[in-house]
Coordinates of C-alpha atoms and ligand atoms in Angstrom, one line a residue:
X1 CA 19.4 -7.4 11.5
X2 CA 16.4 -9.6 12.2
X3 CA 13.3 -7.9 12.9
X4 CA 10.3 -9.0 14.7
X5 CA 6.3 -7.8 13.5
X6 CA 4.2 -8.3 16.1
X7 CA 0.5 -8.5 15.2
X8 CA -1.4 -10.3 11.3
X9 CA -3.1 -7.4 9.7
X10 CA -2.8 -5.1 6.8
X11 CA -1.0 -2.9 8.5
X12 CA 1.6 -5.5 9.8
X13 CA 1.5 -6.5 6.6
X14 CA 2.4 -3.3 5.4
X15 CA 5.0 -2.6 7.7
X16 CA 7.0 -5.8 6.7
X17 CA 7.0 -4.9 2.9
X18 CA 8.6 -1.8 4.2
X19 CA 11.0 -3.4 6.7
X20 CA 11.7 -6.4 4.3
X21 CA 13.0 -3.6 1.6
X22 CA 16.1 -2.3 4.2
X23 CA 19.5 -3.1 3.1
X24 CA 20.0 -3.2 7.5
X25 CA 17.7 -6.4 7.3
X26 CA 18.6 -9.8 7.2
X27 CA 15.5 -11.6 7.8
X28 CA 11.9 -10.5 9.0
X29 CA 9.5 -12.5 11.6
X30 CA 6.3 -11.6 12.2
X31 CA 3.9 -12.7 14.8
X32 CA 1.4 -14.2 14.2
X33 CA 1.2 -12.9 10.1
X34 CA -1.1 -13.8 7.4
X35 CA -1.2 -16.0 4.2
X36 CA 0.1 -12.2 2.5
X37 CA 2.8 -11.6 4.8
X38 CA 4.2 -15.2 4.6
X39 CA 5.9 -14.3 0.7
X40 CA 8.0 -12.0 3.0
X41 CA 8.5 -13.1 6.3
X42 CA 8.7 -16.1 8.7
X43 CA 5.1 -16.3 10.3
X44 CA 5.5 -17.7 13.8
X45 CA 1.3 -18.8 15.1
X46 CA 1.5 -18.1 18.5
X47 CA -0.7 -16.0 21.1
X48 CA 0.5 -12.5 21.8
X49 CA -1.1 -12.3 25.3
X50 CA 1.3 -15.1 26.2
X51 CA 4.9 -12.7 27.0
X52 CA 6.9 -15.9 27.7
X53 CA 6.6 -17.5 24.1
X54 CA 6.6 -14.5 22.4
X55 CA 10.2 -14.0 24.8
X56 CA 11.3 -17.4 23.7
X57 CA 11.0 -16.6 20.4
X58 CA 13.0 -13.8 20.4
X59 CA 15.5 -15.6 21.9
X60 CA 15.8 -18.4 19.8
X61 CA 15.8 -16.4 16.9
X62 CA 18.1 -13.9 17.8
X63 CA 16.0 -11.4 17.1
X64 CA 17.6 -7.6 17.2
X65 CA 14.5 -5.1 17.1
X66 CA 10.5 -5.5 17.5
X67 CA 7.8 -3.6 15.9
X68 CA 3.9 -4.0 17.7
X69 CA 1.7 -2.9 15.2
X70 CA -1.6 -3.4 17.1
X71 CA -3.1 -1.5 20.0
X72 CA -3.9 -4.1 22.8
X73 CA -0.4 -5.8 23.2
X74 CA 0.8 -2.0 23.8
X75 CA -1.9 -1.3 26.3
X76 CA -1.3 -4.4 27.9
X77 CA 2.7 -3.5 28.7
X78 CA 4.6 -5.7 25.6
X79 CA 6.9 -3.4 25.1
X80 CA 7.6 -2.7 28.9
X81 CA 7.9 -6.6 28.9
X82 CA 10.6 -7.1 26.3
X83 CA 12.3 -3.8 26.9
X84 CA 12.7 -5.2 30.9
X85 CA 14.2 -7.9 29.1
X86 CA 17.0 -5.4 27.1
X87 CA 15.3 -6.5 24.2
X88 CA 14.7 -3.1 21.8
X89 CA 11.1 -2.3 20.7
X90 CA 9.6 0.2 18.8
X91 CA 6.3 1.1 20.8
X92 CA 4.9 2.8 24.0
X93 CA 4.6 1.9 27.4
X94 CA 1.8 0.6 28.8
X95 CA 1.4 3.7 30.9
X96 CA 2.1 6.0 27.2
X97 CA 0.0 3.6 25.7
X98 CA -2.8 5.0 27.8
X99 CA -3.2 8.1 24.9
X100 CA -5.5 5.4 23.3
X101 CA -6.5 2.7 26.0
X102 CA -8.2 5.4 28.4
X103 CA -10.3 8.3 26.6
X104 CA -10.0 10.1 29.9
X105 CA -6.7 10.0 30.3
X106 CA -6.2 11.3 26.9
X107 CA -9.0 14.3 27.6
X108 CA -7.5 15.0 31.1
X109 CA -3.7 15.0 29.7
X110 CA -5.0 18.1 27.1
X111 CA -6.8 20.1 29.9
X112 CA -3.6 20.2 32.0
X113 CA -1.9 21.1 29.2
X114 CA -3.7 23.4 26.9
X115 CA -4.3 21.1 23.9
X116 CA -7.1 21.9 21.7
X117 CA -10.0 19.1 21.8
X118 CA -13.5 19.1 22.4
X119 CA -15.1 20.1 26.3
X120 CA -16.0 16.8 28.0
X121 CA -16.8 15.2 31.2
X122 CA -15.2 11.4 32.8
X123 CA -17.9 9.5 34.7
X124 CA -17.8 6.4 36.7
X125 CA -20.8 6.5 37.8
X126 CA -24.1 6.3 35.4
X127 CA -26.4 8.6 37.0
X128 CA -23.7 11.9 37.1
X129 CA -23.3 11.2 33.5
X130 CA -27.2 10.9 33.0
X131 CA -27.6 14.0 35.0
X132 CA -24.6 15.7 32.6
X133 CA -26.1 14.8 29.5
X134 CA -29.5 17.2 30.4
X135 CA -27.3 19.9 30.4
X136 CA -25.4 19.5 27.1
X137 CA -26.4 20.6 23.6
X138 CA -27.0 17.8 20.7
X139 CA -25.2 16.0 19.3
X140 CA -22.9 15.0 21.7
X141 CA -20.3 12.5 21.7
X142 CA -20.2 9.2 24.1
X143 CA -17.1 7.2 24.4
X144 CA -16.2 3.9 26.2
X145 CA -12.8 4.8 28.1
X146 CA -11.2 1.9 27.3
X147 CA -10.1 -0.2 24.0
X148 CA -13.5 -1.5 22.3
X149 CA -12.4 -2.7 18.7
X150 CA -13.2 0.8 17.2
X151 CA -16.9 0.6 18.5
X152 CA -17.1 2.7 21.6
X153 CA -17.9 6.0 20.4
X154 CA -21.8 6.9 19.6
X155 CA -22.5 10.2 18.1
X156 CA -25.8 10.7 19.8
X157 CA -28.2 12.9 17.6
X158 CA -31.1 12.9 20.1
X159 CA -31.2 12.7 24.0
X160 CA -32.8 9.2 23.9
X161 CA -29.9 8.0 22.1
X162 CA -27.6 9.8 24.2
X163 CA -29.0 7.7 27.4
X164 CA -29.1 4.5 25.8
X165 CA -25.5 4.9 24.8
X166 CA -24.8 5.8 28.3
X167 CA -27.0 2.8 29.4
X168 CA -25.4 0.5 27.4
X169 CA -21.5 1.5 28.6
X170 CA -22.7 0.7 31.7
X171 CA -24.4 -2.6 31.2
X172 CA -21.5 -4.1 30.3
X173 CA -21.4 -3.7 26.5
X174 CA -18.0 -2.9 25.6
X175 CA -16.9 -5.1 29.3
X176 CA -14.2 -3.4 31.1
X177 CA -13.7 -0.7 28.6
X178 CA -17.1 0.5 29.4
X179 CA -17.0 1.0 33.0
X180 CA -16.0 4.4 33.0
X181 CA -17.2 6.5 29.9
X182 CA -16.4 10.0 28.5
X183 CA -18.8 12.2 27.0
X184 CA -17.7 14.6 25.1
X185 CA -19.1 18.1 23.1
X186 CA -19.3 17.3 19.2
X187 CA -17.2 19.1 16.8
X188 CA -18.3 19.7 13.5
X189 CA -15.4 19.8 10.5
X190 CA -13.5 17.5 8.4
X191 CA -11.1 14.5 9.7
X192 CA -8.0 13.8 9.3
X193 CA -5.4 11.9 10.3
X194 CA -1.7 13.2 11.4
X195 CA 1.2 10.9 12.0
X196 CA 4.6 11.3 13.5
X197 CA 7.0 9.3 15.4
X198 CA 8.6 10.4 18.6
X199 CA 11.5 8.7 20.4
X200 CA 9.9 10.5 24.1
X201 CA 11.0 13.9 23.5
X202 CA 11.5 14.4 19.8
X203 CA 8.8 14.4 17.3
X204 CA 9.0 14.0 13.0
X205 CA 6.0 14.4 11.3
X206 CA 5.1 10.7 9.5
X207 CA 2.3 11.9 7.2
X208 CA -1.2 12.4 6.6
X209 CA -3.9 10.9 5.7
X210 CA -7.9 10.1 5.1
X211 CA -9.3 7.1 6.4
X212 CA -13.3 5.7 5.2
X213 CA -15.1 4.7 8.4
X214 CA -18.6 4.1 7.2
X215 CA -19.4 0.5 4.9
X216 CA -21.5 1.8 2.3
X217 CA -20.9 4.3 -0.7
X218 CA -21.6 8.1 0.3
X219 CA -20.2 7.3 4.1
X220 CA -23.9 5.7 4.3
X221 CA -24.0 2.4 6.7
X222 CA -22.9 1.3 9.7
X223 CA -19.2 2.0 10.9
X224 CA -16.3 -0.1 10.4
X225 CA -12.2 -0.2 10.6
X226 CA -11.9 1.7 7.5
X227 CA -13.0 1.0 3.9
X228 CA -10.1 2.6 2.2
X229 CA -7.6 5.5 3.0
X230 CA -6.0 8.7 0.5
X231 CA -2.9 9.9 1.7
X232 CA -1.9 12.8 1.8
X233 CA -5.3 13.7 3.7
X234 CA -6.8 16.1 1.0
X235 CA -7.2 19.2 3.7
X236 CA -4.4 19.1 5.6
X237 CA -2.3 22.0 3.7
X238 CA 1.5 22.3 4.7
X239 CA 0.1 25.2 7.5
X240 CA -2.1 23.4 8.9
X241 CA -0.3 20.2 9.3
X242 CA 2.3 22.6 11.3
X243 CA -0.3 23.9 13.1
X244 CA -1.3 20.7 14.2
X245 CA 2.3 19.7 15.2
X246 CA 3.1 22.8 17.1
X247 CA -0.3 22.8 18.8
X248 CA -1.4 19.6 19.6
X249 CA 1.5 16.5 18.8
X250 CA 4.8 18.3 19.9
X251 CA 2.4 19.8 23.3
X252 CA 1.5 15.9 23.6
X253 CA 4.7 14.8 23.4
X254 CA 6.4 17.3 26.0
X255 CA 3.4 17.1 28.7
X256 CA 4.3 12.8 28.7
X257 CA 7.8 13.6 29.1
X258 CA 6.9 16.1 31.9
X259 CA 4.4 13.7 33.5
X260 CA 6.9 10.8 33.8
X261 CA 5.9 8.5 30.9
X262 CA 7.8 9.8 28.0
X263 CA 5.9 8.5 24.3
X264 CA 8.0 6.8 22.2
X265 CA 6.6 4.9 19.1
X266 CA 4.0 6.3 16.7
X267 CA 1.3 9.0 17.1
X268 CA -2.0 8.9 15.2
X269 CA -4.0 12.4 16.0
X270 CA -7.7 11.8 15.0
X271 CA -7.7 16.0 13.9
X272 CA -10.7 17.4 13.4
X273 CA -10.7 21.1 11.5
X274 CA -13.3 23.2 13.5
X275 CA -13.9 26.5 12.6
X276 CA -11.8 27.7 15.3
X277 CA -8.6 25.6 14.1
X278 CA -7.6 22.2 14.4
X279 CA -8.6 20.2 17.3
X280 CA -7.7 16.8 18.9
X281 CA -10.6 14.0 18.4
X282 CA -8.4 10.9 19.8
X283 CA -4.9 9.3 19.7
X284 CA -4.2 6.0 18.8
X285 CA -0.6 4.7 19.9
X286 CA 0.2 2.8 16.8
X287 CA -0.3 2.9 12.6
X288 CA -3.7 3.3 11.3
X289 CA -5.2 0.5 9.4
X290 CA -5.1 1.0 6.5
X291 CA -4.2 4.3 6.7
X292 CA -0.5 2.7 7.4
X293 CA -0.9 0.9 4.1
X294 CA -1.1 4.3 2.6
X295 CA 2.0 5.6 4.3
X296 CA 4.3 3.0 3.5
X297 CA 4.0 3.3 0.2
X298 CA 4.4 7.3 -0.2
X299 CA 7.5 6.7 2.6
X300 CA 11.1 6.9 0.4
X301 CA 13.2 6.4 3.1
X302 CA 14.0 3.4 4.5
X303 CA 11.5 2.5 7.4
X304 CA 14.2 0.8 9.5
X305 CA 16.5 3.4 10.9
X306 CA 13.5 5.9 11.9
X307 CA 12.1 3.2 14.1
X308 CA 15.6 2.1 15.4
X309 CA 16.0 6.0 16.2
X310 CA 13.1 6.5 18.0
X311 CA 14.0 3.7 20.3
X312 CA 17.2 4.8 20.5
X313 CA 15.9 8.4 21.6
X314 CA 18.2 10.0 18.8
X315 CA 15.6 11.2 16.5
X316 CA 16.6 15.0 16.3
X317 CA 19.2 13.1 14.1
X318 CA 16.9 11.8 11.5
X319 CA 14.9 13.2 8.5
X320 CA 12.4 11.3 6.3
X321 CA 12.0 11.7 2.5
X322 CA 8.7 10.8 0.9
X323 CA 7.7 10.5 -2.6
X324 CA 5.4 13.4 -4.4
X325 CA 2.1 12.7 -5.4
X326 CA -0.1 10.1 -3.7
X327 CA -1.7 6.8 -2.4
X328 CA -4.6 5.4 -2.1
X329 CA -6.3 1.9 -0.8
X330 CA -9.4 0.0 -1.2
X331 CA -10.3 -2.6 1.1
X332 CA -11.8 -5.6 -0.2
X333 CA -14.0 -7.3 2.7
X334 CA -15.5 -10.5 3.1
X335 CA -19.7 -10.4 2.7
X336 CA -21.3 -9.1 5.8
X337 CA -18.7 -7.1 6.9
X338 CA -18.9 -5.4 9.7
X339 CA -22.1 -7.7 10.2
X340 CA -21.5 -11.3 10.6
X341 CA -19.7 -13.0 7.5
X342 CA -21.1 -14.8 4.7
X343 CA -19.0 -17.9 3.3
X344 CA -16.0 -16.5 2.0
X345 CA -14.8 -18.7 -0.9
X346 CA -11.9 -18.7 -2.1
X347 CA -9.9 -15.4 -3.7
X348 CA -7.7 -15.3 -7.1
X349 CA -6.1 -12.6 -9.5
X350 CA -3.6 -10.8 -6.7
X351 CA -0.9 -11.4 -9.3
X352 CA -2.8 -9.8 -12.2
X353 CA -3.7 -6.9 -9.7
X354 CA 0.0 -6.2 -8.7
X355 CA 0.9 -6.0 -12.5
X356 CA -1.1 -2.6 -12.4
X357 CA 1.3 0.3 -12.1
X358 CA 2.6 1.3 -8.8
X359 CA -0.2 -1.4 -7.1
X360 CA 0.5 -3.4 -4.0
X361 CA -1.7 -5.6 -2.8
X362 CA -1.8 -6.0 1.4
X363 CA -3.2 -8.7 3.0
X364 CA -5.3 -8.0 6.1
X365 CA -7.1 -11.9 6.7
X366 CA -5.7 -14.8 4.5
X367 CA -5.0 -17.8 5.0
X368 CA -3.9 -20.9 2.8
X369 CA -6.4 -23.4 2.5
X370 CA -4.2 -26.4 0.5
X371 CA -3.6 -24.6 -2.5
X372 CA -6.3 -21.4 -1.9
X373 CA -6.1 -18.1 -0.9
X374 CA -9.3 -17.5 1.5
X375 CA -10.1 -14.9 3.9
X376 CA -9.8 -15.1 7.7
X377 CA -12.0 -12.2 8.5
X378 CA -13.8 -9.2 8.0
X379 CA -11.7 -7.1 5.9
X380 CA -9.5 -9.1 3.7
X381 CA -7.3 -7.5 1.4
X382 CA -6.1 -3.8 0.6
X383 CA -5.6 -2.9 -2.8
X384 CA -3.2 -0.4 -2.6
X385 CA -1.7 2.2 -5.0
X386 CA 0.6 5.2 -5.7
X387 CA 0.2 7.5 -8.4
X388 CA 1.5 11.3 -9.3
X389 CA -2.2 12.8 -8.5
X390 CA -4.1 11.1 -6.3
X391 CA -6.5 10.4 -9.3
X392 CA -4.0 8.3 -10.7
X393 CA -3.9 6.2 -7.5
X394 CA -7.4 6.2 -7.4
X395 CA -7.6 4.6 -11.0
X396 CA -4.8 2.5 -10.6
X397 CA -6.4 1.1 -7.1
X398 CA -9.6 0.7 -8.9
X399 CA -8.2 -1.2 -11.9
X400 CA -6.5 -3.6 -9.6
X401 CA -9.5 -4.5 -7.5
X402 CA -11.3 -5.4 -10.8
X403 CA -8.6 -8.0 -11.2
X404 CA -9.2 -9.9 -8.7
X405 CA -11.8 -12.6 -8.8
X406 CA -13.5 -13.3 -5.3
X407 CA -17.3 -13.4 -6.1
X408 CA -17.0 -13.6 -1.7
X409 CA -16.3 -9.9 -1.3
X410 CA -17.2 -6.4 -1.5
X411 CA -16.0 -3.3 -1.5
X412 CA -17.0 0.9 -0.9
X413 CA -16.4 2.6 -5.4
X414 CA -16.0 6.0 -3.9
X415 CA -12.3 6.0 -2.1
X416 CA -10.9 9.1 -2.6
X417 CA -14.0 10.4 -4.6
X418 CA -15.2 13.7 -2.3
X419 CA -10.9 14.6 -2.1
X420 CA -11.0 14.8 -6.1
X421 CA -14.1 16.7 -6.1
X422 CA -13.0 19.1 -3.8
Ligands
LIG1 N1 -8.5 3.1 10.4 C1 -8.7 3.4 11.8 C2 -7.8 2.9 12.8 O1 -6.8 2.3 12.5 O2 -8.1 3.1 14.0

């Protein structure tokens, strides 16, 4: 088969190591890729907003099945697009895709239907949610509805930073996404994050795991897309993570069907573990990144037939084996990051790094400069690694990062750290 990668990331880089390792696959494409991704597939440059090229290049290339990794082409109907075509995607609607692109949606979806998530109100209008906020405790929680990049949520620890957040949504900071805002009660617990596929009415669990939000050492600094991610995510016992399928994911999953816009694709619960259970914090419609990094290498089975079953809405078919112990990934990011970047320079070693044991190194933003490796963006690479504890991934991660020379980057020495210390 030929498969098509839509999106240039980590994760997409991930994805095709995975798909690129099927026996069912003849060649991989992905669109637009990276400098990484390029040892393993046929990176086409072209602009995923613009459906008729990315069409045409399906049909020149004969291609048999896409995968979107990111979020935006979802919310913005690609896969409604190509599957109006006949072509056979794995990813949501538009209209599923709305789980991540509207907050509300999302909120008002789990009151109708019982799911467990924090109590919240949907404003248009900036002086009902000003006169909401003097009537809820602190901290509270205010979200952009719509897509914002990963910065629309504010944990507000005091009511002047509650307002401004509200202020800001409404001045236009986050654009379109801003115009109508959640705010939400805040749940105190630890995160994690619960995957599973579903072809629109069937749901397998796809794994756990522990993403690093903040920059710095000790979650200290400003937030970012993720530093690094442990999977499996170190509280999520073999109870809970039923709990949370039974409870929140397979409810999810069955309330879309119900409600006419059936989910098919990948899940990512944001799970918070409150006191009173687990509880639903957000979904995203696609992998996490890096948590997907993470995944691919614990995943056993081949990636290829899961995704072509939950397109094909056969998925009570299908199991998944994964391998025992762990992964781990550290993201090496360009100076700056998530500030604005310092001169990169130019990045060596990988090689040496991928001799470590069980070590793969993802590309998230290269490119080739003549013969350099150089980064393209914020977070570059993601050193990634399996082990049999998740101490040994942790070490072997570690070792591979110090191979690689790039006096341009950075990264957080405490990945995985407060799991082993548990
Ligand atoms: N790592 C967080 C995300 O993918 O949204």
């Amino acid at each position: 088969m030929k498969v098509l990668v839509i999106g240039g990331g980590g994760r997409e880089h991930a994805l095709v190591w995975a798909l690129s390792a099927s026996p069912l696959v003849e060649r991989v494409y992905c669109a637009p890729g990276n400098a990484g991704i390029a040892a393993l597939a046929t990176c086409i440059a072209l602009d995923l907003k613009d459906t008729e090229r990315v069409l045409a290049l399906i049909r020149s290339e004969h291609i048999d099945f896409v995968v979107i990794g990111p979020e935006a082409p979802l919310v913005m109907g690609l896969a409604d697009k190509l599957a109006e075509k006949g072509i056979k995607v794995f990813g949501p609607s538009a209209r599923a895709a709305q789980l991540e692109g509207s907050k509300g949606f999302m909120k008002d979806l789990c009151a109708r239907h019982d799911i467990p998530t924090a109590a919240y109100g949907r404003f248009h209008d900036r002086s009902a949610a000003l006169a909401y906020l003097d009537c809820q405790d602190l901290p509270i929680v205010i979200k952009a509805d719509g897509l914002a990049a990963g910065k629309g949520v504010v944990i507000a620890a005091s009511r002047a930073e509650a307002v401004q957040a509200v202020e800001d949504c409404f001045d236009g900071r986050f654009g379109s996404a801003g115009s109508e805002i959640v705010i939400e009660a805040f749940l105190d617990g630890e995160e994690a994050s619960v995957f599973a596929i579903s072809d629109g009415r069937h749901v397998l669990p796809f794994g756990t795991a522990q993403d690093h939000k903040r920059v710095g050492d000790g979650d200290l600094g400003p937030n970012t897309g993720g530093m690094g991610a442990i999977s499996p995510a170190p509280a999520m016992t073999p109870a809970l993570q039923d709990e949370v399928m039974a409870r929140i994911i397979r409810p999810t999953v069955a309330a879309m069907a119900a409600e006419g816009c059936p989910f098919k694709g990948v899940l990512y619960a944001g799970i918070i573990l409150t006191a009173e259970g687990p509880k639903l914090l957000e979904y995203n419609v696609r992998f996490g990144d890096p948590e997907c990094q993470v995944l691919m290498l614990r995943l056993k089975s081949d990636l290829l037939p899961a995704l072509i079953a939950a397109a094909d809405g056969v998925l009570d078919t299908f199991d998944l084996r994964w391998r025992p112990g762990a992964a781990a990934t550290v993201v090496l990011a360009n100076r700056g990051y998530p500030g604005p970047l310092e001169p990169g320079g130019a990045i060596a070693g990988i090689a040496a790094a991928e001799a470590v044991d069980g070590v793969v190194v993802f590309h998230a933003a290269t490119r080739r400069d003549g013969d350099r490796l150089v980064p393209a963006g914020g977070r570059v690479l993601n050193v990634t690694a399996t082990g049999d504890t998740l101490g040994e991934a942790i070490d072997r991660a570690y070792q591979a990062v110090d191979r690689i020379v790039w006096p341009g980057g950075f990264c957080r020495r405490d990945i995985g750290a407060r799991a082993l210390a548990r």
